[in-house]
Structures are given as C-alpha cells and as structure tokens.
Coordinates of C-alpha atoms and ligand atoms in Angstrom, one line a residue:
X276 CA 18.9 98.8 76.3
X277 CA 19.9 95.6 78.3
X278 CA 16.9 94.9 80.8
X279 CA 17.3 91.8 83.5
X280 CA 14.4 89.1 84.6
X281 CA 15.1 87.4 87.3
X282 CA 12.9 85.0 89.4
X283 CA 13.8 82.2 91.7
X284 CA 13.6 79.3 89.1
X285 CA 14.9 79.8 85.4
X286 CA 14.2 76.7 83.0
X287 CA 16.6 77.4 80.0
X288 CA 15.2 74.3 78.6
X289 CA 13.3 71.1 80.1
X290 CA 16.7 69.7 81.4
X291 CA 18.2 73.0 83.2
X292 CA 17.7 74.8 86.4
X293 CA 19.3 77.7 87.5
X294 CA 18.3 78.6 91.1
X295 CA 18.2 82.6 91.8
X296 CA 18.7 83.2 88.1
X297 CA 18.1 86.0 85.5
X298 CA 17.9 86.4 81.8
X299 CA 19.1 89.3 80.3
X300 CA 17.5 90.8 77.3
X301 CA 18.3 93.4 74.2
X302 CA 15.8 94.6 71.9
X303 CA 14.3 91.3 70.4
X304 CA 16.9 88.7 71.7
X305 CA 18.1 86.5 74.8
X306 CA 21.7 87.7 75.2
X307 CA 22.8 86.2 78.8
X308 CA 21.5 83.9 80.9
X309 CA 22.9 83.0 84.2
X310 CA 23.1 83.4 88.0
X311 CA 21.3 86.3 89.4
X312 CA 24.7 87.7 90.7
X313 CA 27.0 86.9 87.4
X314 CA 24.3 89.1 85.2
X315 CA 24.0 91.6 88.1
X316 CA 27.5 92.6 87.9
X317 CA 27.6 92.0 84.4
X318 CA 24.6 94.4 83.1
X319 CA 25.0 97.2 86.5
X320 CA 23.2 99.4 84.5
X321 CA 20.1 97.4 83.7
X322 CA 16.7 97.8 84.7
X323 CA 15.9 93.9 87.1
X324 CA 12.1 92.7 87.1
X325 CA 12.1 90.4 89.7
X326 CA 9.4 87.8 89.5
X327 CA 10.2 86.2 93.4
X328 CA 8.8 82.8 93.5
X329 CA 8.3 82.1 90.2
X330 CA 9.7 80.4 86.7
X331 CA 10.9 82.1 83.7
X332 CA 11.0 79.5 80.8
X333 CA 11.1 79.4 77.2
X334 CA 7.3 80.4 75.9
X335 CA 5.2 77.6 75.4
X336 CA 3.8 76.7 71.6
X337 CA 0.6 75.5 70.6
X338 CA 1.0 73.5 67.8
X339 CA -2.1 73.2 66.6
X340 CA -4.8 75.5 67.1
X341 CA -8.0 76.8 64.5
X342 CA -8.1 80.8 66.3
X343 CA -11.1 81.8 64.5
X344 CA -13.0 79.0 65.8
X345 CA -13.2 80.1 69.4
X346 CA -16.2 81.8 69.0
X347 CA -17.2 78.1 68.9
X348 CA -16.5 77.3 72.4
X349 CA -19.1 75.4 73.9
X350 CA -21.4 75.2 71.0
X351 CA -21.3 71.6 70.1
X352 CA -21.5 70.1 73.0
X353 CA -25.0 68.1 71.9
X354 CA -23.2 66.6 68.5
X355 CA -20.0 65.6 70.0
X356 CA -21.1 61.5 69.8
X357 CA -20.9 61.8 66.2
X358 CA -18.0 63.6 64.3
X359 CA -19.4 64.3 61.2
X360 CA -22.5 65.9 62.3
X361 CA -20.1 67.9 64.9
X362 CA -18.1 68.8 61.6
X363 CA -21.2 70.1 59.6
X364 CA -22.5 72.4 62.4
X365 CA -19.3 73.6 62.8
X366 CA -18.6 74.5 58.8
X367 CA -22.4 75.8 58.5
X368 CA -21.8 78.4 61.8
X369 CA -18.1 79.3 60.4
X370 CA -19.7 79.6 56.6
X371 CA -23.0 80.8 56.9
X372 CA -23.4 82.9 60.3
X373 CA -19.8 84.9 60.7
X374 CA -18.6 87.6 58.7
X375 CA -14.8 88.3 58.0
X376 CA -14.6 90.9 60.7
X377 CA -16.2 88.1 63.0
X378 CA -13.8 85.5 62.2
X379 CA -11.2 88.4 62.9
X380 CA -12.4 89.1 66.3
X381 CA -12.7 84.9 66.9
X382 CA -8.9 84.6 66.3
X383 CA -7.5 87.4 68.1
X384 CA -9.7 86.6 71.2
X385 CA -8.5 83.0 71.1
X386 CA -4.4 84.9 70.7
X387 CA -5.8 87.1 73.9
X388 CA -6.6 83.4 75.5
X389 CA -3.3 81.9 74.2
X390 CA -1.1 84.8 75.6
X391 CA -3.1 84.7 79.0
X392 CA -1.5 81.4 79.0
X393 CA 1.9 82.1 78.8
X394 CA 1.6 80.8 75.0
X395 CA 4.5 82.9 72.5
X396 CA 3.8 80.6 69.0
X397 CA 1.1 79.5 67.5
X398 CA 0.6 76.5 64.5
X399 CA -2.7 77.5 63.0
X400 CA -4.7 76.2 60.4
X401 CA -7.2 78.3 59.1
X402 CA -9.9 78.8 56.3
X403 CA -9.4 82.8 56.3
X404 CA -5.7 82.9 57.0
X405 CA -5.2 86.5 56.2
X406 CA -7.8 86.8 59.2
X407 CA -5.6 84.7 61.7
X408 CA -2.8 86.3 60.3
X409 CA -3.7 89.5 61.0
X410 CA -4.8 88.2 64.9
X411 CA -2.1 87.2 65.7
X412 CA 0.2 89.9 64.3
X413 CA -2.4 92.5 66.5
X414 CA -1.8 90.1 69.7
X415 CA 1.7 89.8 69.1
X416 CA 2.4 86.4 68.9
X417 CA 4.5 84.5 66.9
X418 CA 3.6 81.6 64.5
X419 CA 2.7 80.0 61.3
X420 CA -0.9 80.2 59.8
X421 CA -1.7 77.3 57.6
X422 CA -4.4 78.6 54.7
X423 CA -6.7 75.4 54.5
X424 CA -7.7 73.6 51.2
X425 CA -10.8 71.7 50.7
X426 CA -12.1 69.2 48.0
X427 CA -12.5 65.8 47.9
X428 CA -13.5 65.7 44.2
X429 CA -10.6 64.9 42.2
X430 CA -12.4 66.5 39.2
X431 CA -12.0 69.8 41.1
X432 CA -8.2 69.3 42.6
X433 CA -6.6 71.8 39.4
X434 CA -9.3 74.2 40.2
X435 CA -8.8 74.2 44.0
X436 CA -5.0 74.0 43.7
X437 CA -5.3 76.8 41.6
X438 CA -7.3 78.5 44.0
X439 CA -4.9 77.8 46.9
X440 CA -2.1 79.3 44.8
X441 CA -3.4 83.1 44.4
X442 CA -4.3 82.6 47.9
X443 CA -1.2 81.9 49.2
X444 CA 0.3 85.2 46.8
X445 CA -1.7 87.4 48.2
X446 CA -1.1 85.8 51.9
X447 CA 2.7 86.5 51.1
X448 CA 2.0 90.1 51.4
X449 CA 0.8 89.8 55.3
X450 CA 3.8 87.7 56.3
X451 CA 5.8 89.9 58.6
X452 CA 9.0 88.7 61.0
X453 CA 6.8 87.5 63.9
X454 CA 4.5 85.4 61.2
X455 CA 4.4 83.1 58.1
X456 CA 2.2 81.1 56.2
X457 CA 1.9 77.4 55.3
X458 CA -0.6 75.3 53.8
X459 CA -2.9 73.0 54.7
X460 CA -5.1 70.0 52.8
X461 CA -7.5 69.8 55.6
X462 CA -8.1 66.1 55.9
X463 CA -8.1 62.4 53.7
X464 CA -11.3 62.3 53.6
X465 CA -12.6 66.0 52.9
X466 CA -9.4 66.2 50.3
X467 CA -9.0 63.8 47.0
X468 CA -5.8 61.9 46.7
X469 CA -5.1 64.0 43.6
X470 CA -5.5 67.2 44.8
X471 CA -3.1 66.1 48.0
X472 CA -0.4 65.1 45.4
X473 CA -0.7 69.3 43.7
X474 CA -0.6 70.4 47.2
X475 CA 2.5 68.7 47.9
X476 CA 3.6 69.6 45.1
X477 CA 3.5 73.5 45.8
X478 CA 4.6 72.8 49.2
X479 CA 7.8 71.9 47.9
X480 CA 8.4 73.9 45.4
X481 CA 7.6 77.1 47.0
X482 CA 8.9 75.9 50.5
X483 CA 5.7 76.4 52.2
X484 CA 5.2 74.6 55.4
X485 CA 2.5 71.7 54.9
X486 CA 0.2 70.7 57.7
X487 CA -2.6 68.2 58.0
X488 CA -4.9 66.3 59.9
X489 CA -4.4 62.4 60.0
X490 CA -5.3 59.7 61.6
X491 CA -7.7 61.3 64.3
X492 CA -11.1 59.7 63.8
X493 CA -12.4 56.1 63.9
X494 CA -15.2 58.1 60.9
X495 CA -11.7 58.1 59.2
X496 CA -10.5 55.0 59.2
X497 CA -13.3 53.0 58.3
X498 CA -13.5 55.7 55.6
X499 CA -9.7 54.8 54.5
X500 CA -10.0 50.9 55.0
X501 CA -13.3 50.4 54.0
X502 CA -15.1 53.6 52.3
X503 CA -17.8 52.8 54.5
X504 CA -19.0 55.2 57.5
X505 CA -20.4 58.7 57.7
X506 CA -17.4 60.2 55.2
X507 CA -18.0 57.9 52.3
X508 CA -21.6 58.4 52.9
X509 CA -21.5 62.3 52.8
X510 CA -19.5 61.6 49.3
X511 CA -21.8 59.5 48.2
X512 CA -24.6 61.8 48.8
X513 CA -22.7 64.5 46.4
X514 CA -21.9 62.1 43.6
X515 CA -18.3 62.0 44.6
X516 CA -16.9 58.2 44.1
X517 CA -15.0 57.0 46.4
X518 CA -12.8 53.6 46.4
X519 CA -11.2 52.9 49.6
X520 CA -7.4 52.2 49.1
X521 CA -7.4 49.7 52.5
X522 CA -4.5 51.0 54.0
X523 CA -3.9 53.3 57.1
X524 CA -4.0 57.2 56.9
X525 CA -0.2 57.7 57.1
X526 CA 0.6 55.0 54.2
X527 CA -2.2 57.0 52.1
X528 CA -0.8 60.2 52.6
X529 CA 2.9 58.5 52.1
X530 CA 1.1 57.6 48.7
X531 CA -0.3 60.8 47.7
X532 CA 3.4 62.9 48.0
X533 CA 2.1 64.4 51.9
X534 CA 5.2 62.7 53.6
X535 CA 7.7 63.5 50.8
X536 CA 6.9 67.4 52.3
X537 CA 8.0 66.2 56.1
X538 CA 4.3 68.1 57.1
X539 CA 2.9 68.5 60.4
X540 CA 0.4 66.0 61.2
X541 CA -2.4 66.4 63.9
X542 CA -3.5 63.7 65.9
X543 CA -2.1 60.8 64.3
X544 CA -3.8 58.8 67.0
X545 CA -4.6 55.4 65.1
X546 CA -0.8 54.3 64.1
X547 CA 1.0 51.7 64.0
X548 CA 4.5 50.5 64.5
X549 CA 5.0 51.0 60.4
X550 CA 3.4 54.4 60.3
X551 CA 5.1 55.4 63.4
X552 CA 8.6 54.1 61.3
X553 CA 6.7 55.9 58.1
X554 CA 6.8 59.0 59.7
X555 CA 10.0 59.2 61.6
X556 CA 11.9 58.7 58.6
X557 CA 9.8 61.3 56.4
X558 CA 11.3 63.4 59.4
X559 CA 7.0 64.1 59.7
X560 CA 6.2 66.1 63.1
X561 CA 3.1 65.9 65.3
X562 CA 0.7 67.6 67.0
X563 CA -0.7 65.8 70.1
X564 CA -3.9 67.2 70.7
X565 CA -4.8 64.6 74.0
X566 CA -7.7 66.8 75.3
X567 CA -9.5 67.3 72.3
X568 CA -9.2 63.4 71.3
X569 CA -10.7 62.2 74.0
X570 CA -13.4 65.3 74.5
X571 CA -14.1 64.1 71.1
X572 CA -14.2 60.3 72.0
X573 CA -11.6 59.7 69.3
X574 CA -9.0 57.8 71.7
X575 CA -5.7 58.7 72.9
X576 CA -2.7 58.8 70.6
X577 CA 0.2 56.7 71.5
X578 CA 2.2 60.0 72.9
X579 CA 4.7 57.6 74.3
X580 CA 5.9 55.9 71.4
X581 CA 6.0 59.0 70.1
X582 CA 8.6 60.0 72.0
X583 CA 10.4 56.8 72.2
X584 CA 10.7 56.7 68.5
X585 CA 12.5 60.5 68.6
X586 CA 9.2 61.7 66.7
X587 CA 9.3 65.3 66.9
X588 CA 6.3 66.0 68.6
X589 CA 4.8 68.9 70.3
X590 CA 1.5 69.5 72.1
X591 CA -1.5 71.4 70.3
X592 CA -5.3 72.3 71.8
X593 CA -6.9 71.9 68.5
X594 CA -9.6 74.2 68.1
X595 CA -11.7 75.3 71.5
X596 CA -14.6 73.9 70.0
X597 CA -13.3 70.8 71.3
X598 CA -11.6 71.5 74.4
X599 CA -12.8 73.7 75.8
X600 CA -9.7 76.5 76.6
X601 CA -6.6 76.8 75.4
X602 CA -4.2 76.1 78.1
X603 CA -1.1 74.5 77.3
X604 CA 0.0 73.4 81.1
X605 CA -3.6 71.6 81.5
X606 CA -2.2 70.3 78.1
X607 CA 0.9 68.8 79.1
X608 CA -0.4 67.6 82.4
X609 CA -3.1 65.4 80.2
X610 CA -1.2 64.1 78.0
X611 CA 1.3 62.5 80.7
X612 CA -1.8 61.6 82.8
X613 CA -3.3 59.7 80.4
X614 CA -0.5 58.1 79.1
X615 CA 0.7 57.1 82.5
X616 CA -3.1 55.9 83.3
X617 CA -4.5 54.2 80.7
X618 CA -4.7 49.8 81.5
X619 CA -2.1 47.8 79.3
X620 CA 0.0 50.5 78.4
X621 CA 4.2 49.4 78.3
X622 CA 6.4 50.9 81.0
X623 CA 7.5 53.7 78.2
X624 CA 4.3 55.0 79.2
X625 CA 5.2 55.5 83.1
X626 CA 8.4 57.0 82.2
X627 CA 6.8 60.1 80.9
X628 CA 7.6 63.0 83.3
X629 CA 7.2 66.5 84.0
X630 CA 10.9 66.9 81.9
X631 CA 9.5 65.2 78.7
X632 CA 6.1 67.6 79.3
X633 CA 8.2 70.6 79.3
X634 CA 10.2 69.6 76.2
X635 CA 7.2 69.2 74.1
X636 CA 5.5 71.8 74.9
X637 CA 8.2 74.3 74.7
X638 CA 11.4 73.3 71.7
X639 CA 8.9 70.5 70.8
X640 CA 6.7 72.4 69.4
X641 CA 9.2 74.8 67.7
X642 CA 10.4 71.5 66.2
X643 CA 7.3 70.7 65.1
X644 CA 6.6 74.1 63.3
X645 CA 10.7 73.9 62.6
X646 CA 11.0 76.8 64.2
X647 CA 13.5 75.8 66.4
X648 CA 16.1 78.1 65.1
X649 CA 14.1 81.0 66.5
X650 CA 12.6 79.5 70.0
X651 CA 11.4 77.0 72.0
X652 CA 15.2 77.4 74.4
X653 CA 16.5 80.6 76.6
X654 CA 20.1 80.4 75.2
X655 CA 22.1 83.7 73.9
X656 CA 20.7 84.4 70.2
X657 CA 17.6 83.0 70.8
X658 CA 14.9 85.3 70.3
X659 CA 13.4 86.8 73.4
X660 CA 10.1 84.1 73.5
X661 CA 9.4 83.3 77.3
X662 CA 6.8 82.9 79.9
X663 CA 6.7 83.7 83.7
X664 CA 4.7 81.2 86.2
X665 CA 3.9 82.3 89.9
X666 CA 4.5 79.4 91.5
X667 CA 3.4 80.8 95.3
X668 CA -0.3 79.8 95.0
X669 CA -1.8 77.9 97.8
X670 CA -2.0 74.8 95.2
X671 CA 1.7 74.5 94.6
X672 CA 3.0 75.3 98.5
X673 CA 5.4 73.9 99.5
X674 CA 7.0 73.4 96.7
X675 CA 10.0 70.4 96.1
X676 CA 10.7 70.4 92.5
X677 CA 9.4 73.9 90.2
X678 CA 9.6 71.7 87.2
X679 CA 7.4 69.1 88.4
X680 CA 5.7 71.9 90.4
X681 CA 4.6 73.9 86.8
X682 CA 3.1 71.1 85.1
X683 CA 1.7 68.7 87.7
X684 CA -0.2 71.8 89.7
X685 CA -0.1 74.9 88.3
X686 CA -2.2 75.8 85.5
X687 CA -2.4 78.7 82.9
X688 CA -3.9 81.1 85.1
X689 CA -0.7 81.0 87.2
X690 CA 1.2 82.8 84.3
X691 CA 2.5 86.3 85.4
X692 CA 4.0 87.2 82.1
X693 CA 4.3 86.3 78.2
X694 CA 6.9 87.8 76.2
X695 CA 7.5 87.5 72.3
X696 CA 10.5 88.8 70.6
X697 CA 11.3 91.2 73.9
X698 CA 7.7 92.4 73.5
X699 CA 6.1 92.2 76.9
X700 CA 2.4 90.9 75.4
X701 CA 0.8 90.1 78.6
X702 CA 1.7 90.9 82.1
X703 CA 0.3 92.6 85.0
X704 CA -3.2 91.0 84.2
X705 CA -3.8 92.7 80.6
X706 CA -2.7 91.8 77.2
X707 CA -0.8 95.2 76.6
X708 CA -1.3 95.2 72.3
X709 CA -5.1 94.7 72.0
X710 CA -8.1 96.1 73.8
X711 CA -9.4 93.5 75.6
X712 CA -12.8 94.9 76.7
X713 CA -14.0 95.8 73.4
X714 CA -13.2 92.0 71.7
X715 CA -14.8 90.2 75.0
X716 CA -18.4 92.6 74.1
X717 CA -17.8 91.7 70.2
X718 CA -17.6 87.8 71.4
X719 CA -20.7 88.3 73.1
X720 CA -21.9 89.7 70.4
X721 CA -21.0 87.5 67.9
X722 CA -22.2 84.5 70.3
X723 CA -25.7 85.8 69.4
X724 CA -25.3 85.4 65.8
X725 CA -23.5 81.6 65.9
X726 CA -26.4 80.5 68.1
X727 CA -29.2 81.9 65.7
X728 CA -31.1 78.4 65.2
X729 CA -32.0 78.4 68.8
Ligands
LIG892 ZN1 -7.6 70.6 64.0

C-alpha cells in the first residue's frame, strides 16, 4: 500500500528543496517524490501524514559508533588527560565487569538513542559483533557491524587471524537485509603490522568491509615516528618489541596492505597533504568524529580539506564514552563550527555550510559505509531511510532558510520521526520495535556493575 509524508520542507538531498512537498512510499522503498499536490492526485487513494512545519530528509548515518559502549557514558571523565589510561579503564569495564547480555542491552540502548535522533545507519565497530548485530537488528536500524581484531604481537597475527576468520563465519549467519558485517584491526598501535597485512588480506578476498582507527591520537604518533610514548611503553611492559617505522599512520597502513582494501578510517586527524593524496586515491573513506577529538583533547581533523580533496567523508560520534550522546545534528553543527572557528585556518574552512553539513551527514556517510546504493538520498528506488525534524520550536522561529534552520539550531531532540526501510522505528515519542522502559532499568542496572571499584 502506497502511504504519502508530506511536511512543509522536503530535502531529497543537501542541494534540493521542495516547498509543500510529500514523499510517497511502498513497502520498503521511496517511489515518488514531489509537490504535495502532483503526489496528491497521483496516489488519491493513499493514506497523507502530514508533518506541518517540519523537514523530511534522507536519514542521517553515524559513521562510526562502538553501541555496546554506551553503558560507558560518563564514566571516564577523571582519565580523559591521558588516552591510554582512558583506554585501559575502558577495556577492563568492557572485559571484566559486563556480561554478553550486558553488552546486548549497551548496544541496543545506544540504537534506541541513535533512532531518537533521527539516525537510520549505523558504522559500528565492535568486540562482540553478534551482540551489536543483534541491537540493531531488534531496533531496526540499518548498518554495518565491524567484528574488531586485537594483537600487536606479530608472533600471534596467524592465531588471531585465524580467530577473526571463524568469527566472521559464524557472524555470516546473523547478517540479515537491514545488516552486514565488516572487519576491523582496531588500531596501529594495539595491532602488529603483520597481522594488518592477513586482515587485509581476508578483507579482500572475502569482500568484507575493512574499518580502522588512524591517525587520532598524539599517544599514536609518537608511537608511529618514534616508538616512544604511553603505547610503546605498554608493549614494552608485555615483551612485545617494537621498532618505530618513522612514518605517518596512513603511509604505515598504506605499507601493511590497509589502503589496498579502500577501508574506513576514523579520525584521521594528524594528516598531511601526502596522506590526504594517499587516501583519496586508495578511494579510503572517513569518519569525522569532531566531538569526540576534541572531548578527548586529540585536535580537530582537517574536515575541510577533507572535503576539498572530494574525500568521501561522513560524520561519526565514536563511542559515547567520549561524547557524551549520540546526536548527529550537534554533530554536524560542530564540525562546521570548529572548522569555521579555529585561528589560521584557509578560507576553505569558512566555506563550509549548512549544505556541505547535510551532505555528510546524510549520502556522506552512506559513501563512507558504500552504501550509497541503498540510502543516504530520497529519490524513487531508494530505500525508504528518512528522518522528520519539527522545525516550529521557539529556537528556530522565524525561520528563513530550513536547511540552515536544521543544522545551525535544531538539535536531535527536534526529530519527530525515523524511518528505516518503510519501518516507522520511532515516532510519536517511543521507539515502536523495542521496550524502552525495561532496557532504561537494565542500564541502570548495569551502571552499578561498571562502576563497582567505587
Ligand atoms: Zn572509535
């Protein structure tokens, strides 16, 4: 059955408006969209939801997210000044202190908080994929779960590879239309250069998307250039040796195969001009976390060049623990904010606007997870991904422009609806597929059990 949304602003995409406009739907997929009146009298026999003074757009994507670390929100607030202390509290609470059923609940609340927020597709890596999987299949979102792989002794790179492979058989099983799995070598310096090279490997051979985590910390480059710093210290301490190769992140992963699998890379905020040229041609994509860099004190990657270059870039919140939400407007409004406001940056960075905001955080992001095919655009065929924003509040009256409107004042508590593949997820203020009150009390719950050493 054809069903009609209409609302006074539809965004196709970041470079259309349609005032008074509607988008027609069938089962899974966008079939029409239009003027209000055109799909009126062409559908007379559908159902309209009218959304008044409000935006339907394409449903934003998170490119990079950890779900079953939102149970960590908040928690490492005291460690923050020093990363790898931040990263050893983190592994010990996610190891040690939560059971599978935990981690479940962890992932599906942060989908809840991702839906709430108008979010349709999700990039996440995880150390429990089937978990995250399963979240976000429950929630209803879309998205690719990336199973993590750790090791930086390259004594133990067959083992772990070998590891990594009957994981990802048995993750095969859970894939369903909505989501797929990928891989992920979780970082240079807590992965050894050969066990990179078998991962690439088996990312290419059995077409598994590849993402990774480069180029983020100041921990890592000194690691990289060096092998000084917290990381080669922490190897040291284990008996791992470790000789720095004295070249940037991107070239080291270009080394080790990563780039040959055009992977996802998140962060990638100390580059320069030749990684930037390194990655556009290795057709790598990336996941601008800005809020989490700088919560973290890691710096601000160069989000402009990014898009000057025609990088394929899309915006990610990283994981909550370092956030502290997941809301993909506040997002985009950062990253343009701090691009446009930081001392010394080239005019590139003042022509950032609310249109480039929109495009990555809604086809950018399916670029980045190449799912572009599928979403990321309200065009006939696409699938029926989208997201309604009330744009009536009192902080976005009167109202000149609803582009620059939705990401300079609103926020993801504005959004009215979220819709994956037709499937109404969230609307009327309830995520429709879960039940909400019985995860919040299990986060509670589980809150007790994180925070144990207290
Ligand atoms: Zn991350």
């Amino acid at each position: 059955m054809t069903k009609l949304y209409t609302a006074r602003w539809i965004l196709p995409d970041a470079s259309s408006l349609i005032e008074s406009g509607a988008v027609a739907i069938e089962a899974s997929q966008v079939i029409a969209v239009g003027s209000r009146d055109e799909l009126v009298s062409q559908f007379p026999k559908a159902p309209v939801r009218d959304f008044g003074e409000a935006a339907i757009l394409p449903g934003f994507v998170n490119a990079h997210s950890h779900l079953e670390l939102t149970a960590m929100r908040g928690y490492l607030e005291r460690e923050e000044a020093d990363f790898f202390s931040w990263l050893r509290k983190l592994t010990i609470a996610r190891l040690e202190r939560m059971t599978l059923d935990d981690l479940y609940v962890s992932a599906a609340w942060g989908a809840i908080e991702a839906a709430r927020a108008g979010v349709t597709c999700v990039g996440d890596a995880s150390d429990a994929a089937s978990t995250s999987m399963r979240a976000l299949s429950d929630v209803g979102l879309r998205g690719i779960v990336y199973q993590e792989s750790f090791g930086p002794n390259p004594a133990e790179a067959r083992e772990n590879l070998d590891k990594l492979r009957e994981k990802v058989a048995r993750l095969r099983e859970h894939e369903t239309e909505l989501v797929n799995i990928g891989v992920s070598p979780h970082a240079p310096y807590s992965v050894s250069g050969s066990q990179l090279e078998l991962i690439a490997d088996l990312a290419n051979t059995e077409k598994l998307p590849l993402m990774m985590h480069a180029a983020e910390s100041e921990a890592e480059s000194l690691f990289m250039r060096e092998g000084h710093g917290p990381f080669a210290e922490g190897l040291a301490r284990r008996g791992i040796g470790w000789r720095a190769p004295g070249i940037s992140t991107i070239q080291y992963l270009a080394r080790h195969g990563i780039l040959q699998t055009s992977p996802l890379l998140a962060h990638c905020i100390r580059v320069d001009d030749a990684d930037l040229e390194t990655i556009k041609e290795a057709d790598a994509k990336i996941a601008h976390c800005p809020k989490s860099n700088a919560k973290l004190g890691h710096g601000r990657a160069p989000f402009a060049d990014f898009v000057e270059k025609g990088i394929k870039v899309g915006f990610g919140s990283d994981s909550v623990a370092s956030n502290n939400n997941c809301d993909m407007i506040e997002e985009a409004r950062f990253a343009i904010l701090t691009a446009r406001g930081t001392v010394g940056v080239s005019s590139t960075g003042q022509k950032l606007n609310a249109e480039i905001a929109l495009e990555a955080l809604t086809v950018g992001g399916a670029r980045a997870l190449s799912l572009e095919a599928q979403t990321g655009v309200l065009i006939e065929g696409a699938q029926a991904d989208m997201t309604v924003v009330d744009l009536d509040g009192a902080h976005q009256v009167p109202l000149h422009d609803a582009l620059a409107a939705l990401i300079f004042s609103s926020s993801g508590r504005d959004v009215l609806m979220t819709m994956v593949a037709g499937n109404e997820v969230f609307s009327e203020g309830r995520v429709h597929t879960v039940d909400e009150d019985h995860l919040r009390a299990r986060m509670k719950e589980i809150l007790k059990t994180v925070t144990s050493d207290k």
